[in-house]
């Protein structure tokens, strides 16, 4: 009885509960975040600063940051632990090793013996270096990939990784690219300035965009011009969110464009902002693209120092290792400094997006095409294409071909044409057996169905889709069952956990797919439930590889 009374008295006296703030940690936090304004939406940026400085995020830093931001400690903790790239260390835990080597174990890397590389590195580094298997890092054409600190090693071997570690080369290099000065000197940003000399230019540009038939190239394929028109119809202030989180296994086209010609997509973004009437632009870049982050930081600074006209407010945000943030509403949650969980819709982000404002959300490649389409006209864009399809597409190709990479070519090209005309054919000793037409989630088709035009809507009747045009080619040396299992394990790892059909369904499916004999009736029921009841595209499409194996590769299940 006395203990109960005592607790009540303490509560009445206003005694605070929870962890005490460590004053040294508080000073460290204040020093770290001092260059930035103190805002709730910058929470993930603050966490990046801590992770970059100390190599982990301690409980003391979590508490101190929560105190400084006047947030509950649990709110900061749940955001920090949601993202894979934050190493949150509790009071009684030891921090990780000072250096981490991450090895991709997704589809293309698995085909290139990533598992052997992981074992070799784990056996070699018993201490001092942490070896961590990770999902796709967006360099599928250079598989297998190891990332030493932040430095990606193409076609990694035990020897090349050890050499890089010994040299202490832990930062990503920056490739040669078209800088701001080069871009301007070759006519860059002239279109942006010309486009607004007349009062009716906005309507003309939207008309050109609609006539071009350009669709969103992040995966969903919504018509770009129509999206501009919709967002413009809502009362401002309006926001543009540029999605460069491409985490779909097999996809790396956005990185390719960023590393070569970053201002072309920036000019496209600024044209969209002027046409739609946008006040703020948020560029959301996946954290694995450290070299691209360096490029964008510098080039945005150059742009702001010598702008072609008055710029909207532009902020560059880093993701933190969450595939789900490629989904537009999950990305918006992350921009707002929250866990990247998809929103229920309606309302749609065009009406209620970032900070509750009408938001134009675009993939980088969609914006990359804007300048060419407006300069050359809609007819120029639609003059390309084959097999009764129109336009141009950028295909990320990896797997068992001689020349994997990004290829800009006709929409409607078939996989057989793509392999023969651009990829140098199959690897010696390998016969074409099957392909993923749209990354891990786009399903799997056999070589016998290699004459289907690759474009939006052409694959739907086969239970597949093109998505972001990530093509993974496999051969008679591979098994579709094993590759589908890899894809499902990826989805189980990356499910945000918000909805039961996806959270439980992907985990259950991955377990069922490990068995030597598949319970196909149960798997079909599970697939239907995930497709019908999941909140977003991750859960809705996750079962595609599994169902395609049962439909098109049944000989492997005998």
Coordinates of C-alpha atoms in Angstrom, one line a residue:
X1 CA 0.0 0.0 0.0
X2 CA 2.8 2.4 0.9
X3 CA 4.6 1.7 -2.4
X4 CA 1.5 2.6 -4.4
X5 CA 1.0 5.9 -2.5
X6 CA 4.7 6.7 -3.0
X7 CA 4.3 6.3 -6.8
X8 CA 1.3 8.5 -6.9
X9 CA 3.1 11.2 -4.9
X10 CA 6.1 11.1 -7.2
X11 CA 3.9 11.5 -10.2
X12 CA 2.0 14.4 -8.6
X13 CA 5.3 16.1 -7.9
X14 CA 6.0 16.0 -11.7
X15 CA 9.0 13.6 -11.5
X16 CA 9.9 12.7 -15.1
X17 CA 10.0 9.2 -16.3
X18 CA 12.3 7.6 -18.9
X19 CA 16.0 7.9 -19.7
X20 CA 18.0 10.8 -18.4
X21 CA 19.7 12.9 -21.0
X22 CA 23.5 12.5 -21.1
X23 CA 24.9 16.1 -21.2
X24 CA 28.0 15.0 -23.2
X25 CA 25.8 13.3 -25.8
X26 CA 23.5 16.4 -25.9
X27 CA 26.5 18.6 -26.6
X28 CA 27.6 16.3 -29.4
X29 CA 24.1 16.3 -30.9
X30 CA 23.9 20.1 -30.8
X31 CA 27.2 20.4 -32.5
X32 CA 26.4 17.9 -35.2
X33 CA 23.0 19.3 -36.2
X34 CA 24.0 23.0 -35.8
X35 CA 24.5 23.6 -39.6
X36 CA 20.8 22.5 -40.2
X37 CA 17.6 24.1 -39.0
X38 CA 15.8 22.3 -36.2
X39 CA 12.8 20.8 -37.8
X40 CA 10.8 17.6 -37.3
X41 CA 11.1 16.5 -41.0
X42 CA 14.9 16.5 -40.7
X43 CA 15.0 13.7 -38.2
X44 CA 16.5 11.2 -40.7
X45 CA 19.1 13.7 -41.8
X46 CA 20.2 14.2 -38.1
X47 CA 20.4 10.4 -37.7
X48 CA 22.6 10.2 -40.8
X49 CA 24.9 12.8 -39.2
X50 CA 25.3 10.7 -36.1
X51 CA 25.8 7.4 -38.1
X52 CA 28.4 9.1 -40.3
X53 CA 30.3 10.6 -37.4
X54 CA 30.3 7.7 -34.9
X55 CA 29.7 4.6 -37.1
X56 CA 26.6 3.8 -35.0
X57 CA 23.8 5.5 -33.1
X58 CA 23.9 5.0 -29.3
X59 CA 21.0 5.0 -26.9
X60 CA 22.5 8.2 -25.3
X61 CA 22.4 9.9 -28.7
X62 CA 18.8 8.8 -29.3
X63 CA 17.7 10.2 -26.0
X64 CA 19.7 13.4 -26.5
X65 CA 18.3 14.0 -30.0
X66 CA 14.8 13.3 -28.8
X67 CA 15.3 15.9 -26.0
X68 CA 16.7 18.5 -28.4
X69 CA 13.8 18.0 -30.9
X70 CA 11.2 17.8 -28.0
X71 CA 10.0 14.4 -29.2
X72 CA 9.3 11.2 -27.3
X73 CA 12.4 9.0 -27.2
X74 CA 10.3 6.1 -28.6
X75 CA 9.4 8.3 -31.7
X76 CA 13.1 8.8 -32.5
X77 CA 13.9 5.2 -31.7
X78 CA 11.2 3.7 -34.0
X79 CA 12.4 5.9 -36.9
X80 CA 16.0 5.0 -36.4
X81 CA 15.4 1.2 -36.1
X82 CA 13.1 1.2 -39.2
X83 CA 16.0 1.9 -41.6
X84 CA 18.6 -0.7 -42.3
X85 CA 21.6 1.7 -42.6
X86 CA 21.3 3.0 -39.0
X87 CA 23.2 0.8 -36.5
X88 CA 21.2 1.5 -33.3
X89 CA 23.1 0.3 -30.2
X90 CA 21.4 -0.3 -26.9
X91 CA 23.1 0.5 -23.5
X92 CA 24.5 -3.0 -23.0
X93 CA 25.5 -3.6 -26.6
X94 CA 28.9 -3.2 -28.2
X95 CA 29.1 -1.0 -31.3
X96 CA 29.9 -2.6 -34.6
X97 CA 33.4 -2.9 -36.0
X98 CA 34.8 0.4 -37.4
X99 CA 34.6 -0.9 -40.9
X100 CA 31.7 -2.7 -42.6
X101 CA 31.9 -4.6 -45.9
X102 CA 28.5 -5.1 -47.4
X103 CA 28.0 -7.8 -50.0
X104 CA 24.9 -7.9 -52.2
X105 CA 23.0 -11.2 -52.2
X106 CA 20.2 -10.3 -54.6
X107 CA 19.3 -12.1 -57.8
X108 CA 22.1 -11.0 -60.2
X109 CA 24.8 -11.2 -57.5
X110 CA 23.6 -14.6 -56.4
X111 CA 24.0 -15.8 -60.0
X112 CA 27.5 -14.5 -59.9
X113 CA 28.5 -16.5 -56.8
X114 CA 28.0 -13.9 -54.1
X115 CA 27.4 -16.6 -51.5
X116 CA 31.0 -17.9 -52.1
X117 CA 32.3 -14.4 -51.7
X118 CA 30.4 -13.9 -48.4
X119 CA 31.8 -17.1 -47.0
X120 CA 35.3 -16.3 -48.0
X121 CA 35.2 -12.8 -46.4
X122 CA 33.6 -14.1 -43.2
X123 CA 36.3 -16.7 -42.9
X124 CA 39.1 -14.2 -43.6
X125 CA 37.8 -11.4 -41.4
X126 CA 37.2 -12.8 -37.9
X127 CA 37.4 -9.4 -36.3
X128 CA 37.9 -5.7 -37.0
X129 CA 35.8 -5.8 -40.2
X130 CA 32.1 -6.6 -40.2
X131 CA 30.9 -8.6 -43.2
X132 CA 27.2 -8.0 -43.8
X133 CA 25.0 -9.5 -46.5
X134 CA 22.6 -6.8 -47.9
X135 CA 19.9 -6.6 -50.6
X136 CA 20.4 -5.0 -54.0
X137 CA 22.7 -2.0 -54.1
X138 CA 21.9 -0.9 -57.6
X139 CA 25.0 -2.2 -59.5
X140 CA 23.6 -5.4 -60.9
X141 CA 25.6 -5.1 -64.2
X142 CA 28.8 -5.4 -62.1
X143 CA 27.9 -8.4 -60.0
X144 CA 29.0 -9.5 -57.6
X145 CA 29.2 -6.3 -55.6
X146 CA 30.9 -5.6 -52.3
X147 CA 30.8 -2.2 -50.7
X148 CA 33.8 -1.3 -48.5
X149 CA 32.6 1.4 -46.3
X150 CA 30.9 3.5 -48.9
X151 CA 33.2 2.4 -51.8
X152 CA 31.5 -0.1 -54.2
X153 CA 33.8 -2.8 -55.7
X154 CA 32.7 -4.1 -59.1
X155 CA 33.1 -7.8 -59.9
X156 CA 34.3 -8.2 -56.3
X157 CA 36.6 -11.0 -55.2
X158 CA 38.3 -11.8 -51.9
X159 CA 41.5 -10.3 -53.3
X160 CA 40.1 -7.1 -54.5
X161 CA 38.0 -6.5 -51.4
X162 CA 41.0 -7.2 -49.1
X163 CA 43.2 -4.9 -51.2
X164 CA 40.7 -2.1 -50.9
X165 CA 40.4 -2.6 -47.1
X166 CA 44.2 -2.6 -46.7
X167 CA 44.5 0.7 -48.6
X168 CA 41.7 2.3 -46.6
X169 CA 39.8 3.2 -49.7
X170 CA 36.3 3.5 -48.1
X171 CA 34.8 6.5 -49.9
X172 CA 32.9 6.2 -53.2
X173 CA 34.7 7.7 -56.2
X174 CA 33.0 10.2 -58.5
X175 CA 32.9 9.4 -62.2
X176 CA 33.4 12.0 -64.9
X177 CA 30.2 13.7 -65.7
X178 CA 28.7 16.8 -67.3
X179 CA 29.2 19.6 -64.8
X180 CA 27.0 22.7 -64.4
X181 CA 29.4 24.8 -66.5
X182 CA 29.6 22.2 -69.3
X183 CA 25.9 21.8 -69.3
X184 CA 25.2 25.6 -69.6
X185 CA 27.9 26.0 -72.2
X186 CA 26.2 23.4 -74.4
X187 CA 22.8 25.0 -74.2
X188 CA 21.6 23.7 -70.9
X189 CA 18.8 25.6 -69.1
X190 CA 18.1 27.7 -72.2
X191 CA 14.8 25.8 -72.6
X192 CA 13.9 26.5 -69.0
X193 CA 14.4 30.2 -69.7
X194 CA 12.6 30.2 -73.1
X195 CA 9.7 28.2 -71.9
X196 CA 8.2 31.1 -69.9
X197 CA 8.5 34.0 -72.2
X198 CA 4.8 33.7 -73.2
X199 CA 1.8 33.5 -70.9
X200 CA 0.4 30.4 -72.6
X201 CA 3.6 28.3 -72.4
X202 CA 2.5 26.2 -69.5
X203 CA -0.6 24.9 -71.3
X204 CA 1.5 24.3 -74.4
X205 CA 4.1 22.3 -72.5
X206 CA 1.4 20.2 -70.8
X207 CA -0.1 19.5 -74.2
X208 CA 3.3 18.4 -75.6
X209 CA 3.8 16.1 -72.6
X210 CA 0.4 14.5 -73.0
X211 CA 0.9 14.1 -76.8
X212 CA 4.3 12.4 -76.3
X213 CA 2.7 9.6 -74.3
X214 CA 5.5 9.7 -71.7
X215 CA 4.6 7.6 -68.7
X216 CA 6.1 7.5 -65.2
X217 CA 9.3 5.4 -65.5
X218 CA 9.6 4.4 -61.9
X219 CA 7.3 1.5 -62.4
X220 CA 3.7 2.6 -62.2
X221 CA 3.5 4.1 -65.6
X222 CA 1.0 6.9 -65.0
X223 CA 0.9 9.4 -67.9
X224 CA 3.3 12.3 -67.0
X225 CA 1.4 15.1 -68.7
X226 CA -1.9 14.1 -67.2
X227 CA -0.2 14.0 -63.7
X228 CA 1.1 17.6 -64.3
X229 CA -2.4 18.7 -65.2
X230 CA -4.0 17.0 -62.1
X231 CA -1.5 18.5 -59.6
X232 CA -1.8 22.0 -61.2
X233 CA -5.6 21.8 -60.7
X234 CA -5.2 21.8 -56.9
X235 CA -4.7 25.0 -55.0
X236 CA -1.1 25.7 -53.9
X237 CA 1.4 25.7 -52.4
X238 CA 2.5 22.6 -54.3
X239 CA 5.6 20.4 -54.0
X240 CA 7.7 18.2 -56.4
X241 CA 9.1 15.0 -54.9
X242 CA 11.8 13.4 -57.1
X243 CA 12.1 9.6 -56.4
X244 CA 15.6 8.3 -56.9
X245 CA 15.3 5.4 -54.5
X246 CA 15.4 2.7 -57.1
X247 CA 15.8 -0.3 -54.9
X248 CA 14.2 -2.9 -57.2
X249 CA 16.7 -5.7 -57.7
X250 CA 17.9 -5.4 -61.3
X251 CA 17.4 -1.6 -61.6
X252 CA 20.2 0.8 -61.9
X253 CA 19.2 3.2 -64.8
X254 CA 18.7 6.3 -62.6
X255 CA 22.2 5.9 -61.2
X256 CA 23.5 5.7 -64.8
X257 CA 21.9 9.0 -65.8
X258 CA 23.0 10.7 -62.5
X259 CA 26.6 9.7 -63.0
X260 CA 26.6 11.1 -66.6
X261 CA 24.3 14.1 -67.0
X262 CA 22.7 15.2 -63.6
X263 CA 21.5 18.6 -64.8
X264 CA 19.3 17.1 -67.5
X265 CA 16.9 15.7 -65.0
X266 CA 17.3 18.8 -62.8
X267 CA 16.2 21.0 -65.7
X268 CA 13.3 18.7 -66.3
X269 CA 12.4 19.1 -62.7
X270 CA 12.6 22.9 -62.9
X271 CA 10.4 23.0 -66.0
X272 CA 7.8 20.8 -64.3
X273 CA 8.0 23.1 -61.3
X274 CA 7.4 26.2 -63.4
X275 CA 4.6 24.6 -65.4
X276 CA 2.7 23.2 -62.5
X277 CA 3.4 26.1 -60.1
X278 CA 5.6 24.4 -57.6
X279 CA 7.3 26.1 -54.7
X280 CA 9.5 23.4 -53.2
X281 CA 11.4 20.4 -54.6
X282 CA 12.6 17.4 -52.6
X283 CA 15.1 15.1 -54.2
X284 CA 15.0 11.7 -52.5
X285 CA 18.2 9.7 -53.2
X286 CA 18.9 6.1 -52.1
X287 CA 21.7 6.0 -49.6
X288 CA 23.7 3.4 -51.5
X289 CA 24.4 6.0 -54.2
X290 CA 27.1 7.8 -52.3
X291 CA 29.0 9.0 -55.4
X292 CA 25.7 10.4 -56.8
X293 CA 25.1 12.2 -53.5
X294 CA 28.5 13.9 -53.8
X295 CA 27.7 14.9 -57.3
X296 CA 24.3 16.3 -56.5
X297 CA 25.5 18.2 -53.5
X298 CA 28.1 20.0 -55.6
X299 CA 26.0 20.5 -58.7
X300 CA 22.9 21.8 -56.8
X301 CA 25.3 24.3 -55.0
X302 CA 26.7 25.4 -58.4
X303 CA 23.1 25.8 -59.7
X304 CA 22.1 27.9 -56.7
X305 CA 25.1 30.2 -57.0
X306 CA 24.4 31.0 -60.6
X307 CA 20.7 30.2 -61.3
X308 CA 19.2 30.6 -64.8
X309 CA 16.1 32.1 -63.2
X310 CA 14.5 32.3 -59.7
X311 CA 14.6 28.8 -58.3
X312 CA 12.1 27.1 -56.0
X313 CA 13.4 25.9 -52.7
X314 CA 15.4 22.6 -53.4
X315 CA 16.4 20.1 -50.7
X316 CA 18.4 16.9 -51.2
X317 CA 17.4 14.0 -48.9
X318 CA 19.1 10.7 -48.3
X319 CA 17.2 7.5 -47.9
X320 CA 18.5 5.1 -45.3
X321 CA 18.2 1.6 -46.7
X322 CA 14.5 0.8 -47.1
X323 CA 13.2 -0.6 -50.4
X324 CA 9.6 0.3 -49.5
X325 CA 10.5 4.0 -49.8
X326 CA 10.5 3.6 -53.6
X327 CA 6.7 3.5 -53.2
X328 CA 5.6 7.2 -53.5
X329 CA 3.7 7.6 -50.3
X330 CA 6.3 5.7 -48.3
X331 CA 8.9 8.1 -49.7
X332 CA 6.8 11.0 -48.7
X333 CA 6.6 9.7 -45.1
X334 CA 10.4 9.4 -45.1
X335 CA 10.8 13.0 -46.5
X336 CA 8.7 14.1 -43.5
X337 CA 11.2 12.3 -41.2
X338 CA 9.0 9.3 -40.4
X339 CA 9.1 5.6 -40.9
X340 CA 8.7 4.9 -44.6
X341 CA 5.3 3.2 -44.5
X342 CA 2.8 3.5 -47.4
X343 CA -0.3 5.6 -46.8
X344 CA -3.8 4.4 -47.3
X345 CA -5.5 6.0 -50.4
X346 CA -7.5 8.1 -51.1
X347 CA -6.5 10.8 -50.7
X348 CA -3.8 10.4 -53.4
X349 CA -0.5 12.2 -53.1
X350 CA -1.4 14.5 -56.1
X351 CA -3.9 16.1 -53.7
X352 CA -2.4 15.4 -50.2
X353 CA 1.3 14.7 -50.4
X354 CA 4.4 16.1 -48.7
X355 CA 3.4 18.1 -45.6
X356 CA -0.3 17.7 -46.8
X357 CA 0.3 19.7 -50.0
X358 CA -0.5 18.7 -53.6
X359 CA 2.5 16.8 -54.7
X360 CA 3.9 16.0 -58.1
X361 CA 5.9 12.8 -57.7
X362 CA 8.3 11.7 -60.4
X363 CA 11.0 9.2 -61.0
X364 CA 14.3 10.6 -62.2
X365 CA 14.1 9.1 -65.7
X366 CA 10.7 10.6 -66.4
X367 CA 12.2 14.0 -65.7
X368 CA 15.3 13.2 -67.7
X369 CA 13.2 13.0 -70.9
X370 CA 11.3 16.3 -70.4
X371 CA 13.9 18.6 -72.1
X372 CA 14.3 16.4 -75.2
X373 CA 10.5 16.0 -75.6
X374 CA 9.8 19.7 -75.3
X375 CA 12.8 20.7 -77.5
X376 CA 12.2 18.1 -80.2
X377 CA 8.4 17.7 -80.0
X378 CA 6.1 14.9 -79.1
X379 CA 6.3 13.5 -82.6
X380 CA 10.0 13.0 -82.1
X381 CA 9.4 10.8 -79.1
X382 CA 6.5 8.8 -80.6
X383 CA 8.5 8.2 -83.8
X384 CA 10.6 5.7 -81.8
X385 CA 9.3 2.3 -80.9
X386 CA 8.8 -1.1 -82.5
X387 CA 6.3 -3.9 -82.5
X388 CA 3.5 -1.3 -82.5
X389 CA 4.7 0.5 -79.4
X390 CA 5.8 4.1 -79.2
X391 CA 8.6 5.9 -77.4
X392 CA 12.0 5.3 -75.9
X393 CA 12.8 3.3 -72.7
X394 CA 16.0 2.8 -70.7
X395 CA 16.5 -0.9 -69.9
X396 CA 18.8 -2.0 -67.0
X397 CA 20.1 -5.4 -68.1
X398 CA 22.0 -7.8 -65.9
X399 CA 22.5 -11.6 -65.6
X400 CA 23.9 -14.1 -68.1
X401 CA 24.6 -11.7 -71.0
X402 CA 28.0 -10.7 -72.4
X403 CA 27.4 -6.9 -72.0
X404 CA 25.1 -6.1 -69.1
X405 CA 24.3 -2.4 -68.7
X406 CA 21.8 0.4 -69.4
X407 CA 20.5 0.5 -72.9
X408 CA 18.3 3.3 -74.3
X409 CA 16.3 1.9 -77.1
X410 CA 12.8 1.5 -78.6
X411 CA 9.9 0.8 -76.4
X412 CA 8.4 -2.5 -77.5
X413 CA 11.8 -4.2 -78.2
X414 CA 11.7 -7.9 -77.2
X415 CA 14.1 -9.6 -74.9
X416 CA 15.6 -11.6 -77.7
X417 CA 16.2 -8.5 -79.7
X418 CA 17.6 -6.7 -76.7
X419 CA 20.1 -9.6 -76.0
X420 CA 21.2 -9.9 -79.6
X421 CA 21.3 -6.2 -80.6
X422 CA 22.6 -4.6 -77.4
X423 CA 24.0 -7.2 -75.0
X424 CA 26.3 -9.1 -77.2
X425 CA 24.4 -12.3 -76.8
X426 CA 24.4 -14.8 -74.0
X427 CA 27.6 -15.7 -72.1
X428 CA 29.6 -18.4 -73.7
X429 CA 28.4 -21.8 -72.6
X430 CA 25.0 -20.4 -71.5
X431 CA 21.7 -20.9 -73.3
X432 CA 18.8 -18.4 -72.8
X433 CA 16.4 -20.0 -70.3
X434 CA 14.3 -17.2 -68.9
X435 CA 14.1 -13.6 -67.7
X436 CA 12.6 -11.2 -65.2
X437 CA 11.0 -8.5 -67.4
X438 CA 10.5 -6.0 -64.6
X439 CA 12.9 -6.7 -61.7
X440 CA 12.2 -9.0 -58.8
X441 CA 8.5 -8.1 -58.7
X442 CA 7.7 -8.1 -62.4
X443 CA 7.4 -11.9 -62.7
X444 CA 9.4 -14.5 -64.6
X445 CA 9.0 -15.7 -68.2
X446 CA 10.6 -18.5 -70.1
X447 CA 12.8 -18.1 -73.1
X448 CA 10.0 -19.5 -75.2
X449 CA 8.1 -16.3 -74.5
X450 CA 11.0 -14.1 -75.5
X451 CA 9.1 -12.4 -78.4
X452 CA 6.7 -10.3 -76.3
X453 CA 7.2 -6.5 -76.8
X454 CA 8.6 -5.0 -73.6
X455 CA 6.5 -2.1 -72.7
X456 CA 3.7 -1.0 -70.4
X457 CA 0.6 -3.2 -70.5
X458 CA 2.1 -5.8 -72.9
X459 CA 3.0 -8.3 -70.2
X460 CA -0.1 -8.0 -68.0
X461 CA -2.0 -10.9 -69.5
X462 CA 1.0 -13.2 -68.6
X463 CA 1.0 -12.2 -65.0
X464 CA 4.0 -10.0 -65.4
X465 CA 4.8 -6.3 -65.9
X466 CA 7.7 -4.2 -67.1
X467 CA 7.8 -1.8 -64.1
X468 CA 11.1 0.1 -64.1
X469 CA 12.4 -2.0 -67.1
X470 CA 14.9 -4.0 -65.0
X471 CA 15.7 -7.0 -67.1
X472 CA 17.5 -10.0 -65.4
X473 CA 18.5 -12.7 -67.9
X474 CA 19.2 -16.2 -66.7
X475 CA 20.4 -19.4 -68.4
X476 CA 20.2 -23.1 -68.4
X477 CA 22.8 -23.0 -65.6
X478 CA 20.2 -21.5 -63.3
X479 CA 17.0 -22.6 -61.7
X480 CA 13.9 -20.4 -61.8
X481 CA 12.8 -21.8 -58.5
X482 CA 16.0 -20.6 -56.8
X483 CA 15.8 -17.2 -58.3
X484 CA 12.2 -16.8 -57.4
X485 CA 13.0 -17.8 -53.8
X486 CA 15.7 -15.2 -53.7
X487 CA 13.2 -12.6 -54.8
X488 CA 10.7 -13.6 -52.2
X489 CA 13.3 -13.5 -49.4
X490 CA 14.1 -10.0 -50.5
X491 CA 10.4 -9.0 -50.2
X492 CA 10.2 -10.6 -46.8
X493 CA 13.2 -8.7 -45.7
X494 CA 11.9 -5.4 -47.1
X495 CA 8.3 -5.5 -46.1
X496 CA 7.6 -2.5 -43.9
X497 CA 5.3 -4.6 -41.7
X498 CA 2.3 -2.3 -41.8
X499 CA -0.2 -4.7 -43.3
X500 CA -0.6 -8.4 -42.4
X501 CA -1.0 -9.9 -45.9
X502 CA 2.5 -8.6 -46.9
X503 CA 4.3 -8.9 -43.6
X504 CA 3.1 -12.5 -42.9
X505 CA 2.5 -13.5 -46.6
X506 CA 6.1 -12.8 -47.8
X507 CA 7.6 -14.6 -44.8
X508 CA 5.3 -17.6 -45.2
X509 CA 5.9 -17.8 -49.0
X510 CA 9.7 -17.7 -48.5
X511 CA 9.4 -20.6 -46.1
X512 CA 7.2 -22.6 -48.4
X513 CA 9.5 -22.0 -51.3
X514 CA 12.4 -23.6 -49.4
X515 CA 10.7 -26.9 -49.4
X516 CA 11.7 -29.5 -51.9
X517 CA 8.1 -30.1 -52.8
X518 CA 5.9 -27.0 -53.3
X519 CA 2.3 -27.0 -51.9
X520 CA 1.0 -25.3 -55.0
X521 CA -2.6 -25.0 -53.9
X522 CA -1.6 -23.3 -50.6
X523 CA 0.8 -21.0 -52.5
X524 CA -1.8 -20.0 -55.0
X525 CA -4.2 -19.1 -52.1
X526 CA -1.4 -17.2 -50.4
X527 CA -0.6 -15.3 -53.6
X528 CA -4.2 -14.3 -54.1
X529 CA -4.5 -13.0 -50.5
X530 CA -1.3 -11.0 -50.8
X531 CA -2.4 -9.5 -54.1
X532 CA -6.0 -8.6 -53.0
X533 CA -5.3 -7.3 -49.5
X534 CA -1.9 -5.7 -49.3
X535 CA -1.8 -2.0 -49.0
X536 CA 0.9 -1.2 -51.6
X537 CA 2.6 -2.7 -54.6
X538 CA 5.3 -4.5 -52.6
X539 CA 2.8 -7.1 -51.2
X540 CA 0.5 -7.0 -54.2
X541 CA 3.4 -8.0 -56.6
X542 CA 5.6 -10.0 -54.3
X543 CA 4.1 -13.3 -55.3
X544 CA 4.6 -12.8 -59.1
X545 CA 7.9 -14.7 -59.3
X546 CA 6.4 -17.6 -57.3
X547 CA 3.2 -17.9 -59.4
X548 CA 5.2 -17.6 -62.6
X549 CA 7.4 -20.5 -61.7
X550 CA 4.3 -22.6 -61.1
X551 CA 2.8 -21.5 -64.4
X552 CA 5.8 -21.4 -66.7
X553 CA 8.5 -23.6 -65.1
X554 CA 6.5 -26.5 -63.7
X555 CA 9.1 -29.0 -64.9
X556 CA 11.3 -27.7 -62.1
X557 CA 8.7 -28.7 -59.5
X558 CA 8.4 -32.3 -60.5

